[in-house]
Coordinates of C-alpha atoms in Angstrom, one line a residue:
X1 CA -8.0 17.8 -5.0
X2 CA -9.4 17.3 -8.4
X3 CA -7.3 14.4 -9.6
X4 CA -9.0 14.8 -13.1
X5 CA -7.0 18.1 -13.6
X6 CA -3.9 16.8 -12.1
X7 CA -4.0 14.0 -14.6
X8 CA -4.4 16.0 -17.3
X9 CA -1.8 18.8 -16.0
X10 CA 0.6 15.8 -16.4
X11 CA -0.8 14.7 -19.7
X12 CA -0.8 17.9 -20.8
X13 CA 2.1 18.1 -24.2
X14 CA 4.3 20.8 -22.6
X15 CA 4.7 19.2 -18.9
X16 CA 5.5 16.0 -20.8
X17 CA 8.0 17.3 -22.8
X18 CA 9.7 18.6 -19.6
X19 CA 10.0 14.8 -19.1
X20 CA 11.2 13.7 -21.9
X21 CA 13.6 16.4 -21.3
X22 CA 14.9 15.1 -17.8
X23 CA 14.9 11.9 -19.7
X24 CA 17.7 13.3 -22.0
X25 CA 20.5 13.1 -19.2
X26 CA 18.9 9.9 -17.3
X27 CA 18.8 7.7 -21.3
X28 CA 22.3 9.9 -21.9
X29 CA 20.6 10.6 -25.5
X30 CA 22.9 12.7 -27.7
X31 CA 19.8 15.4 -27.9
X32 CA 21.5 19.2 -27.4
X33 CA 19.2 22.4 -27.9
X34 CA 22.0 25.0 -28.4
X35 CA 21.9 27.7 -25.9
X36 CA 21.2 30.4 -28.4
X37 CA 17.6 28.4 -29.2
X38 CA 16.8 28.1 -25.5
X39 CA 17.3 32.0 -25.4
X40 CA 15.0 32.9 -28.9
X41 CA 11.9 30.5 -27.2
X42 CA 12.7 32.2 -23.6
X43 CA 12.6 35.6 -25.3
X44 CA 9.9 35.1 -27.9
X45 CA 7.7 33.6 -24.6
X46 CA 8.4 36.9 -22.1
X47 CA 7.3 38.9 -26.0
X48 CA 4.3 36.5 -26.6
X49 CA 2.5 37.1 -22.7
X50 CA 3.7 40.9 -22.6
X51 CA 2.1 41.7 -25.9
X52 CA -0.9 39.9 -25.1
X53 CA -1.0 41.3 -21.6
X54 CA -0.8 44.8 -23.3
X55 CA -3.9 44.2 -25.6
X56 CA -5.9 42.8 -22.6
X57 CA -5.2 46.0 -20.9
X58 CA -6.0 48.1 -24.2
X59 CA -9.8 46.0 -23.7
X60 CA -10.0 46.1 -20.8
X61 CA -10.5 49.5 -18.0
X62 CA -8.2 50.0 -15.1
X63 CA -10.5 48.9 -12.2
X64 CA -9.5 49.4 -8.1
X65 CA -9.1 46.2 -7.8
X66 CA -6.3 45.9 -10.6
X67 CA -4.5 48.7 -8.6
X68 CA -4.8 46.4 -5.4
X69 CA -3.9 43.5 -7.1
X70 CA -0.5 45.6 -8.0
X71 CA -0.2 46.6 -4.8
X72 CA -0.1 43.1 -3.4
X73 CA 2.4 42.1 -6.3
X74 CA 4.7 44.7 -4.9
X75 CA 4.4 43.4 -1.4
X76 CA 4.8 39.6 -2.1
X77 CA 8.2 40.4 -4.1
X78 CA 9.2 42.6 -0.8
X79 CA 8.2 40.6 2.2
X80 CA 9.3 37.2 0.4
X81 CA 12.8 37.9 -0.2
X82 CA 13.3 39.5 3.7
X83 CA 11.9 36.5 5.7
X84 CA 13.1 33.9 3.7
X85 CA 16.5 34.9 4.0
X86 CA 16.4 34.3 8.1
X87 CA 15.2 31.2 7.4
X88 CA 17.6 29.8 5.5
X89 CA 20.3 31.3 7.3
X90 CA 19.5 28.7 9.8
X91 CA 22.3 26.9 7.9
X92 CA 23.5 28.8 5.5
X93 CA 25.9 31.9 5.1
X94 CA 24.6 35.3 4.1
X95 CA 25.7 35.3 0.5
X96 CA 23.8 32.1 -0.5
X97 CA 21.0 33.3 1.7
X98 CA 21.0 36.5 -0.1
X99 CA 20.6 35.0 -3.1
X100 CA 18.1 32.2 -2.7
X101 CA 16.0 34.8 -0.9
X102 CA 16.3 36.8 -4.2
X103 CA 15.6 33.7 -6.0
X104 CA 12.3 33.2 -4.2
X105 CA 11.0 37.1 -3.8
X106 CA 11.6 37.2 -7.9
X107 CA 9.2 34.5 -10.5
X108 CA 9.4 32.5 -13.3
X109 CA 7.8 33.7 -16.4
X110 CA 7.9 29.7 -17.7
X111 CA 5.9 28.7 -14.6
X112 CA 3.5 31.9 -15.7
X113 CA 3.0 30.5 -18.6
X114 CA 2.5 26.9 -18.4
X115 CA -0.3 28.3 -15.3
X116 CA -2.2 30.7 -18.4
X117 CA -1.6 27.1 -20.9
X118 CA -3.1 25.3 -18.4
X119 CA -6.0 28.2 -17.5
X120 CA -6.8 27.9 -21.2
X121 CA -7.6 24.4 -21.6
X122 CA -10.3 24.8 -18.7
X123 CA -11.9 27.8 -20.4
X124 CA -10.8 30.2 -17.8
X125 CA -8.9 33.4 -18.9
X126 CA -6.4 36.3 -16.9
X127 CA -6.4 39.7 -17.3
X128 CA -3.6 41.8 -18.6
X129 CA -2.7 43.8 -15.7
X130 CA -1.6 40.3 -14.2
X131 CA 1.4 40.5 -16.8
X132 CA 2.0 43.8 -15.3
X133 CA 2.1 42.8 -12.5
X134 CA 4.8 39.9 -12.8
X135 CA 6.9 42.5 -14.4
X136 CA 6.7 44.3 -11.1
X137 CA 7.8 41.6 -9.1
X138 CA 10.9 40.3 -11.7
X139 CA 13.2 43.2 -9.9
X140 CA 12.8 44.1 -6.1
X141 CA 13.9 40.8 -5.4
X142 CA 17.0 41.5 -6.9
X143 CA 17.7 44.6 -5.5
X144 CA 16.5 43.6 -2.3
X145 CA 19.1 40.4 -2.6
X146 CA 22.1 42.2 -2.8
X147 CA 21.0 45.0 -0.1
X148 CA 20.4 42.2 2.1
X149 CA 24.2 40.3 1.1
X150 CA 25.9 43.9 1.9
X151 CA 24.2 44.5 4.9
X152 CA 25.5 40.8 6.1
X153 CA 29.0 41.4 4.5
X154 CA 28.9 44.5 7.2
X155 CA 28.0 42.9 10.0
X156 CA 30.3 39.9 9.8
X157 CA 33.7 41.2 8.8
X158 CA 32.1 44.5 10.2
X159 CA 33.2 46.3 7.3
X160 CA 31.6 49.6 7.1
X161 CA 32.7 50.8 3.6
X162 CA 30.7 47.6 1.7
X163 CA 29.3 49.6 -0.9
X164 CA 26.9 48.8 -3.5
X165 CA 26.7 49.8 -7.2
X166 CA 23.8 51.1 -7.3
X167 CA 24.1 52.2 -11.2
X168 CA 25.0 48.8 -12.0
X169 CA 22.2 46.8 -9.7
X170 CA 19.5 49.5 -10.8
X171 CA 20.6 48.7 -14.5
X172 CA 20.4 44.8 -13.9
X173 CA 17.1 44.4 -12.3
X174 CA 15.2 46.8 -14.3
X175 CA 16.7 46.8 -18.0
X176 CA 17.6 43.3 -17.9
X177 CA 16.7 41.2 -21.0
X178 CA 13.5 39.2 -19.5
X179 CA 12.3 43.0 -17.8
X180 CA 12.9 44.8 -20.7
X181 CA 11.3 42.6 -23.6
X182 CA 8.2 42.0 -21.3
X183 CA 7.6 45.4 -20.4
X184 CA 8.4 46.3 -23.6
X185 CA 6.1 44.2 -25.7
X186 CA 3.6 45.0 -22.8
X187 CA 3.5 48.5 -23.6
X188 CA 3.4 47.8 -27.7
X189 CA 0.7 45.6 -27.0
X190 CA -1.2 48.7 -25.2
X191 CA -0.6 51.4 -28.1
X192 CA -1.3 49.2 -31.3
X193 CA -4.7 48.1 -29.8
X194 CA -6.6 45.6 -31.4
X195 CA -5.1 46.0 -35.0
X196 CA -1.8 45.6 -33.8
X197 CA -2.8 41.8 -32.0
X198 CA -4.7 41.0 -35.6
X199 CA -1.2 41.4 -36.8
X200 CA 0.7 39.6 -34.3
X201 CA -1.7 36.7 -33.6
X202 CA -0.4 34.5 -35.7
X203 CA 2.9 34.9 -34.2
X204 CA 2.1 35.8 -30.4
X205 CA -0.5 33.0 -30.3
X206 CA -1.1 30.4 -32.8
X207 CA 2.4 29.0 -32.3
X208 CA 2.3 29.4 -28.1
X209 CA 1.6 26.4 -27.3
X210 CA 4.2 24.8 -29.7
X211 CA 7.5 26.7 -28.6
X212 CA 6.0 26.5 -25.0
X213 CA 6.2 23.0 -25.2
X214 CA 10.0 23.2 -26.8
X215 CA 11.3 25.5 -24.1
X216 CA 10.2 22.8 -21.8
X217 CA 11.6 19.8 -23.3
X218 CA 14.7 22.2 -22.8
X219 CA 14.1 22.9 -19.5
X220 CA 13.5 18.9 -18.5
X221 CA 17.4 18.9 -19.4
X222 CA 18.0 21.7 -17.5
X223 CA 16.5 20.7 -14.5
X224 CA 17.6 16.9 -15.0
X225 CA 21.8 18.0 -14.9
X226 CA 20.9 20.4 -12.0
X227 CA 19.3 17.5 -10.1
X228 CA 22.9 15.9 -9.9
X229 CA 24.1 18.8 -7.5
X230 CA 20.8 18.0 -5.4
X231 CA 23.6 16.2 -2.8
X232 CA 25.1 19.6 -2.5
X233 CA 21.4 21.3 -1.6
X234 CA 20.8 18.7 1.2
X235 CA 17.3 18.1 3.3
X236 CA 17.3 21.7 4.9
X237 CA 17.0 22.8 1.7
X238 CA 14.2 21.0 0.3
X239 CA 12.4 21.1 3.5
X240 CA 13.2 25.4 3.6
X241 CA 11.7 25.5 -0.2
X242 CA 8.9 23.5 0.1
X243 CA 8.1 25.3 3.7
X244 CA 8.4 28.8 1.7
X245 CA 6.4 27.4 -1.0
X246 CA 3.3 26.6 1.2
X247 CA 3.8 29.8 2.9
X248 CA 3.6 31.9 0.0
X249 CA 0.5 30.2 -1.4
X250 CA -1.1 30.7 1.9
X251 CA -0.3 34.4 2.1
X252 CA -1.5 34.9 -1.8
X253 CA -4.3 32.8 -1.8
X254 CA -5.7 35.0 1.4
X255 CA -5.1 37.9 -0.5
X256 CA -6.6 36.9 -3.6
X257 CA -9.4 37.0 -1.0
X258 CA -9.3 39.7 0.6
X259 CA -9.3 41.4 -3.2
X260 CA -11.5 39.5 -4.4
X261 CA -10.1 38.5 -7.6
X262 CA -11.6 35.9 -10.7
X263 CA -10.5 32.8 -10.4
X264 CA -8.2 33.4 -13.2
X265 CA -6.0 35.8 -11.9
X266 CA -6.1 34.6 -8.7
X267 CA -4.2 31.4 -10.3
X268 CA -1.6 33.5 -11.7
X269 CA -1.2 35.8 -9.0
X270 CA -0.4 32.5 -6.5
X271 CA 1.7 30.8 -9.3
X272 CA 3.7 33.7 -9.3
X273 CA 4.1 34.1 -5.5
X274 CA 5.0 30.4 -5.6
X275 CA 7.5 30.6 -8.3
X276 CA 11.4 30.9 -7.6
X277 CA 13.7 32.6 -10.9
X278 CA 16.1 30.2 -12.5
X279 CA 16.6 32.9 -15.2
X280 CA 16.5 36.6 -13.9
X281 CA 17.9 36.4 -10.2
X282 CA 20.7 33.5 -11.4
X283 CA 22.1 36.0 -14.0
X284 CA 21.9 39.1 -11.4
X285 CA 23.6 36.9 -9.2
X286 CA 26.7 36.4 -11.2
X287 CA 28.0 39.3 -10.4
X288 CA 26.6 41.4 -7.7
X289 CA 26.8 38.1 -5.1
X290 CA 29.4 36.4 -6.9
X291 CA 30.8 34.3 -3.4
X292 CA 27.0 32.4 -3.8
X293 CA 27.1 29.3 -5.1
X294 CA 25.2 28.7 -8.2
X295 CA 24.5 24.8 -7.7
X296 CA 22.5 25.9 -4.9
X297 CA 20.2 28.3 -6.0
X298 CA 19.6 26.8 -9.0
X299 CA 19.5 23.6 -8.5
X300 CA 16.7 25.1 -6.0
X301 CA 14.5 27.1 -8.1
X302 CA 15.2 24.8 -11.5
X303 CA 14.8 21.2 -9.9
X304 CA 12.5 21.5 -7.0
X305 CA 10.2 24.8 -6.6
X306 CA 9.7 24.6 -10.9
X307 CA 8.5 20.9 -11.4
X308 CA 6.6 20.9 -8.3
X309 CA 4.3 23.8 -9.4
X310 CA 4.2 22.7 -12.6
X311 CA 3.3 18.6 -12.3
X312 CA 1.2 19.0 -8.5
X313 CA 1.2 23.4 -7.7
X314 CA -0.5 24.5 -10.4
X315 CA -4.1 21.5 -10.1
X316 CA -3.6 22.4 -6.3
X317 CA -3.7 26.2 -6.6
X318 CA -6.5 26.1 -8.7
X319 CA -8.7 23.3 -7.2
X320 CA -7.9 25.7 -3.9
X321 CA -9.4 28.7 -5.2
X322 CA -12.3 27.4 -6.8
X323 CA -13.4 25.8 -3.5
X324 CA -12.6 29.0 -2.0
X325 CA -14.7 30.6 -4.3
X326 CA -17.6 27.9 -4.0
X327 CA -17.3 26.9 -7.2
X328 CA -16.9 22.9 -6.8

């Protein structure tokens, strides 16, 4: 691997703010970012990508190979969620199963971003459809979650009328507030063209890299308090998400391939495939699996799948594909 681009990964301002976050609960500092500030910078980031995503598709044609990348968007957020269930119920019941599974078939927009951050600095770019695409994967996970948690409620207590609320699911994974800000900036983004981004820039990019940086520093707490129910997640655990992990990059990075995608979107299509939501699926969770424990799943997605793609996935992925693409 190129240790250069690990190095500066790490020494990159946003990564270490997420540890100087985590050093907030290890140093007990009396630092708090209120939780109504940690939802403005989540919100204004899912706005800042969608609206740029939308502009890079308003330059950019629809091409065959953005409708295949699509394609294998849809059938990474699909086939994750269904075999990663059986393996973690291994050891686990169906509920927390369910929703882990959901956790890992869904992505994190943070992990998105900090890959695109980290793209930049190396002069390499994405293209907009990507955006689209990690919109499309944000919700089958969820819906195939809770499909999967009923279908194991009927078979165990075999209880036949285990129904789901279909009005209420449908509503959560596809007008949730992370789905419904990105595809909705994503679509602005498309119709205002390139005055509308003159407008915005200021807003949607000049001041990125700064809020990035402040969401993590917020997230380094996050993950630090999470890391104290790390007992509860136990070696299976962190042996399951780090087996998954190397599975999906292997599967993405073939079909990156296979496509034939730039180097760029190939790094975001595998950081997204990589990714387990601490955000989306947790909140989905809530209520349509409420018998799964939270401590697990997020102590999961937050404190081991996120700071390993962001500190070590993120170098490997892309040193990966450039040898791939004989570019090293």
């Amino acid at each position: 691997m190129d240790f250069h681009a690990a190095l500066n990964n790490i020494l990159n301002p946003p990564v270490l703010f997420f540890f100087l976050g985590m050093g907030v609960v290890f140093f007990k500092s009396d630092l708090r970012i209120t939780e109504g500030v940690s939802k403005f910078l989540s919100l204004y980031l899912l706005f800042s990508i969608g609206f740029k995503g939308g502009h890079e598709l308003f330059k950019s044609p629809f091409a065959e190979e953005h409708l295949l990348t699509l394609i294998a968007c849809m059938f990474m957020a699909c086939f994750v969620p269904i075999y990663s269930y059986f393996i973690f119920r291994a050891k686990l019941d169906h509920a927390n199963s369910a929703a882990l599974a959901g956790s890992f078939g869904s992505i994190s927009a943070v992990t998105f971003v900090t890959a695109g951050a980290f793209l930049h600095s190396y002069g390499y770019e994405y293209q907009g459809f990507i955006v689209a695409g990690m919109a499309l994967m944000e919700s089958p996970a969820i819906v195939l979650a809770v499909i999967i948690d009923r279908l194991g409620k009927k078979k165990s207590n075999g209880n036949q009328n285990e129904k789901i609320q279909w009005g209420h699911l449908l509503h959560e994974a596809f007008f949730s507030s992370s789905v419904y800000i990105l595809i909705g900036a994503l679509i602005v983004g498309y119709l205002s063209g390139e005055s509308g981004w003159n407008t915005t820039k200021p807003f949607t990019e000049d001041i990125f890299k700064g809020l990035l940086t402040f969401f993590l520093l917020d997230k380094g707490i996050d993950a630090a308090k999470q890391m104290r129910e790390m007992k509860k997640v136990g070696f299976f655990l962190i042996g399951s998400a780090l087996a998954i992990m190397i599975i999906n990059v292997v599967i993405s990075i073939l079909l990156t391939k296979i496509i034939q995608m730039p180097i760029g979107d190939a790094l975001m299509f595998v950081v997204l495939c990589a990714s387990a939501s601490y955000i989306a699926v947790p909140a989905a969770m809530k209520d349509s699996i409420p018998e799964a424990n939270p401590s697990i799943y997020l102590t999961v997605a937050l404190s081991i799948v996120f700071p390993i793609n962001i500190i070590i996935g993120i170098p490997l992925y892309f040193y990966i594909l450039k040898v791939i693409a004989g570019t090293v």
